[in-house]
Amino acid sequence: MELGIMLPQTTLPPALEAPPWEVEADPAALAEVARAAEAAGFRYLCAPEHVALPLAREGTRGARYYDPFTTLGYLAAVTERIRLVTYVLVLAYHHPLEVVKRLGTLDRLSGGRVDVGVGVGSLEEEFALLGAPFEGRGAQADDALRAITAASGERVASYSGTHYDYRDYLVDPGLRPGTPTWIGGRSRRSLVRAVEFADIWSPFGLLAKQAIAVFDEPRVRDAVQRHGRTPALVYYASGERLDPLGDPDRSTTLLDILRKAGARGLVVHPMSTSPAHYADQLHALAELAARG
């Protein structure tokens, strides 16, 4: 089972009641956590994206989101092996070639450790603020994914689609062909999008058994049959903080559910009281995962 963390300090989900150290931590603490995850054998460091959130949404969406490009660039310099995942970029907020250039640069500087995690987005006020169309965002995201795929491995990018159209633009560095792609979301459509375009579906806001059940829905099965591929499941336990040291049975149960379903991995927010305790929790979870 591949393990990952949603980086502490960089986002403070209201439902998870961030401990004081996360609220107040400095960059050194973030680097300590990233190195601890790597030392524990974790596979992924994940960083989400929001640009600006309405004050009225603070209670449901949170108030803090570090810029994922900058954050992962910083952590690339203090780690050696662990993969760096934008989980997730909102596609409508970026031109496809911006994604290719910025993540291609990070991939080059990190020694090929980038996974491209993207999603459609759902915060209508933020779309309006940034001048991005909210209606039809799914179709725009699909076209963006086609454009990103077309540009990967190409020094000169050209594309003509439903939303993006350009010819003969130099993009260097760019994404390597075959760079792993994640689709985040909680809907059936997000999984169908992953079947069409991605290597991994990583749902949030669903219980593990709910996420697993989506694979059996007729629309998803039809898409799998059409495209001849099934994306891997990397489950994001977004609704709870696991406590592998204090409650190992809960963590073991979740790992067993995912393992039996054939899931590839699990992304977590562990319960912690300090960076050192966070590191201990990561090692404890890695040991529980290794027992399976």
PDB file of N, CA, C and O in Angstrom, residues 24 27 30 36 41 62 70 75 79 103 107 134-135 146 169 173 180 185 187 192 212 221 255 268 273 279 284 289:
ATOM      1  N   GLU A  24       0.763  27.302  13.677  1.00  0.00           N
ATOM      2  CA  GLU A  24       1.872  28.218  13.950  1.00  0.00           C
ATOM      3  C   GLU A  24       3.202  27.783  13.356  1.00  0.00           C
ATOM      4  O   GLU A  24       4.200  28.501  13.455  1.00  0.00           O
ATOM      5  N   PRO A  27       8.558  27.153   8.206  1.00  0.00           N
ATOM      6  CA  PRO A  27       8.986  26.287   7.105  1.00  0.00           C
ATOM      7  C   PRO A  27       9.869  25.130   7.540  1.00  0.00           C
ATOM      8  O   PRO A  27       9.841  24.061   6.926  1.00  0.00           O
ATOM      9  N   LEU A  30       7.751  22.202   8.338  1.00  0.00           N
ATOM     10  CA  LEU A  30       7.229  21.566   7.129  1.00  0.00           C
ATOM     11  C   LEU A  30       8.287  20.678   6.490  1.00  0.00           C
ATOM     12  O   LEU A  30       8.003  19.554   6.060  1.00  0.00           O
ATOM     13  N   ALA A  36      10.474  13.318   7.284  1.00  0.00           N
ATOM     14  CA  ALA A  36       9.995  12.186   8.077  1.00  0.00           C
ATOM     15  C   ALA A  36       9.140  11.260   7.225  1.00  0.00           C
ATOM     16  O   ALA A  36       9.235  10.034   7.333  1.00  0.00           O
ATOM     17  N   GLY A  41       9.112   5.839   4.406  1.00  0.00           N
ATOM     18  CA  GLY A  41       8.774   5.089   3.209  1.00  0.00           C
ATOM     19  C   GLY A  41       7.516   5.548   2.512  1.00  0.00           C
ATOM     20  O   GLY A  41       6.994   4.846   1.638  1.00  0.00           O
ATOM     21  N   GLY A  62     -12.152  26.462   4.920  1.00  0.00           N
ATOM     22  CA  GLY A  62     -10.893  26.819   5.549  1.00  0.00           C
ATOM     23  C   GLY A  62     -10.411  28.164   5.069  1.00  0.00           C
ATOM     24  O   GLY A  62     -11.003  28.807   4.202  1.00  0.00           O
ATOM     25  N   THR A  70       4.909  26.629  -5.332  1.00  0.00           N
ATOM     26  CA  THR A  70       5.987  27.121  -4.466  1.00  0.00           C
ATOM     27  C   THR A  70       6.291  26.123  -3.355  1.00  0.00           C
ATOM     28  O   THR A  70       7.459  25.843  -3.050  1.00  0.00           O
ATOM     29  N   LEU A  75       9.915  21.873  -1.024  1.00  0.00           N
ATOM     30  CA  LEU A  75      10.110  20.531  -0.475  1.00  0.00           C
ATOM     31  C   LEU A  75      10.945  19.644  -1.399  1.00  0.00           C
ATOM     32  O   LEU A  75      11.605  18.711  -0.933  1.00  0.00           O
ATOM     33  N   THR A  79      14.123  17.050   0.061  1.00  0.00           N
ATOM     34  CA  THR A  79      13.862  15.607  -0.007  1.00  0.00           C
ATOM     35  C   THR A  79      14.575  15.047  -1.230  1.00  0.00           C
ATOM     36  O   THR A  79      15.090  15.791  -2.070  1.00  0.00           O
ATOM     37  N   LEU A 103       4.836  22.581 -13.894  1.00  0.00           N
ATOM     38  CA  LEU A 103       5.106  21.256 -13.344  1.00  0.00           C
ATOM     39  C   LEU A 103       6.256  20.570 -14.073  1.00  0.00           C
ATOM     40  O   LEU A 103       6.974  19.758 -13.484  1.00  0.00           O
ATOM     41  N   ASP A 107       9.382  19.111 -12.160  1.00  0.00           N
ATOM     42  CA  ASP A 107       9.817  17.745 -12.421  1.00  0.00           C
ATOM     43  C   ASP A 107      11.306  17.705 -12.745  1.00  0.00           C
ATOM     44  O   ASP A 107      12.038  16.835 -12.269  1.00  0.00           O
ATOM     45  N   PHE A 134     -17.702  29.033 -14.670  1.00  0.00           N
ATOM     46  CA  PHE A 134     -18.104  27.932 -13.808  1.00  0.00           C
ATOM     47  C   PHE A 134     -18.959  26.931 -14.566  1.00  0.00           C
ATOM     48  O   PHE A 134     -18.741  25.720 -14.474  1.00  0.00           O
ATOM     49  N   GLU A 135     -19.918  27.430 -15.324  1.00  0.00           N
ATOM     50  CA  GLU A 135     -20.740  26.544 -16.143  1.00  0.00           C
ATOM     51  C   GLU A 135     -19.873  25.948 -17.257  1.00  0.00           C
ATOM     52  O   GLU A 135     -19.085  26.647 -17.893  1.00  0.00           O
ATOM     53  N   ARG A 146      -6.675  16.994 -22.494  1.00  0.00           N
ATOM     54  CA  ARG A 146      -6.216  16.590 -23.826  1.00  0.00           C
ATOM     55  C   ARG A 146      -5.030  17.459 -24.259  1.00  0.00           C
ATOM     56  O   ARG A 146      -4.058  16.954 -24.846  1.00  0.00           O
ATOM     57  N   TYR A 169       4.095  26.764 -30.181  1.00  0.00           N
ATOM     58  CA  TYR A 169       4.609  27.460 -29.012  1.00  0.00           C
ATOM     59  C   TYR A 169       5.676  26.612 -28.337  1.00  0.00           C
ATOM     60  O   TYR A 169       5.454  25.436 -28.042  1.00  0.00           O
ATOM     61  N   PRO A 173      11.428  23.914 -20.011  1.00  0.00           N
ATOM     62  CA  PRO A 173      11.094  22.495 -19.922  1.00  0.00           C
ATOM     63  C   PRO A 173       9.590  22.256 -19.908  1.00  0.00           C
ATOM     64  O   PRO A 173       8.809  23.150 -19.560  1.00  0.00           O
ATOM     65  N   PRO A 180       2.831  10.629 -14.276  1.00  0.00           N
ATOM     66  CA  PRO A 180       1.571  10.149 -13.682  1.00  0.00           C
ATOM     67  C   PRO A 180       0.573  11.278 -13.465  1.00  0.00           C
ATOM     68  O   PRO A 180       0.939  12.375 -13.035  1.00  0.00           O
ATOM     69  N   GLY A 185     -11.694  14.224  -6.946  1.00  0.00           N
ATOM     70  CA  GLY A 185     -13.127  14.488  -7.012  1.00  0.00           C
ATOM     71  C   GLY A 185     -13.875  13.439  -6.223  1.00  0.00           C
ATOM     72  O   GLY A 185     -13.286  12.484  -5.720  1.00  0.00           O
ATOM     73  N   SER A 187     -17.263  12.559  -7.449  1.00  0.00           N
ATOM     74  CA  SER A 187     -18.411  12.177  -8.251  1.00  0.00           C
ATOM     75  C   SER A 187     -18.095  11.020  -9.185  1.00  0.00           C
ATOM     76  O   SER A 187     -16.932  10.716  -9.460  1.00  0.00           O
ATOM     77  N   VAL A 192     -15.038   8.683 -14.148  1.00  0.00           N
ATOM     78  CA  VAL A 192     -15.055   8.485 -15.597  1.00  0.00           C
ATOM     79  C   VAL A 192     -13.951   9.321 -16.251  1.00  0.00           C
ATOM     80  O   VAL A 192     -13.263   8.866 -17.173  1.00  0.00           O
ATOM     81  N   ILE A 212     -15.083   2.975  -3.169  1.00  0.00           N
ATOM     82  CA  ILE A 212     -14.910   1.683  -3.845  1.00  0.00           C
ATOM     83  C   ILE A 212     -16.152   1.336  -4.656  1.00  0.00           C
ATOM     84  O   ILE A 212     -16.075   0.810  -5.773  1.00  0.00           O
ATOM     85  N   ARG A 221     -18.419   1.404 -15.390  1.00  0.00           N
ATOM     86  CA  ARG A 221     -18.081   0.145 -16.047  1.00  0.00           C
ATOM     87  C   ARG A 221     -18.083   0.297 -17.565  1.00  0.00           C
ATOM     88  O   ARG A 221     -17.225  -0.255 -18.261  1.00  0.00           O
ATOM     89  N   LEU A 255      -6.975   0.293   6.177  1.00  0.00           N
ATOM     90  CA  LEU A 255      -6.003  -0.325   5.275  1.00  0.00           C
ATOM     91  C   LEU A 255      -6.524  -1.646   4.728  1.00  0.00           C
ATOM     92  O   LEU A 255      -6.356  -1.945   3.539  1.00  0.00           O
ATOM     93  N   VAL A 268      -3.305  10.652   3.941  1.00  0.00           N
ATOM     94  CA  VAL A 268      -3.858  10.881   5.283  1.00  0.00           C
ATOM     95  C   VAL A 268      -3.469  12.243   5.836  1.00  0.00           C
ATOM     96  O   VAL A 268      -2.517  12.887   5.393  1.00  0.00           O
ATOM     97  N   THR A 273       0.507  16.197  17.823  1.00  0.00           N
ATOM     98  CA  THR A 273       0.643  17.329  18.744  1.00  0.00           C
ATOM     99  C   THR A 273       1.900  18.140  18.491  1.00  0.00           C
ATOM    100  O   THR A 273       2.084  19.184  19.103  1.00  0.00           O
ATOM    101  N   ALA A 279       5.800  12.753  12.960  1.00  0.00           N
ATOM    102  CA  ALA A 279       6.743  11.790  12.381  1.00  0.00           C
ATOM    103  C   ALA A 279       6.543  10.403  12.966  1.00  0.00           C
ATOM    104  O   ALA A 279       6.578   9.392  12.243  1.00  0.00           O
ATOM    105  N   ALA A 284       4.421   4.755  12.474  1.00  0.00           N
ATOM    106  CA  ALA A 284       3.476   3.757  12.970  1.00  0.00           C
ATOM    107  C   ALA A 284       2.526   3.310  11.866  1.00  0.00           C
ATOM    108  O   ALA A 284       2.228   2.112  11.726  1.00  0.00           O
ATOM    109  N   ALA A 289       0.800  -0.691   7.666  1.00  0.00           N
ATOM    110  CA  ALA A 289       0.603  -1.006   6.240  1.00  0.00           C
ATOM    111  C   ALA A 289       1.480  -2.160   5.799  1.00  0.00           C
ATOM    112  O   ALA A 289       1.079  -2.987   4.976  1.00  0.00           O
TER     113      ALA A 289
END
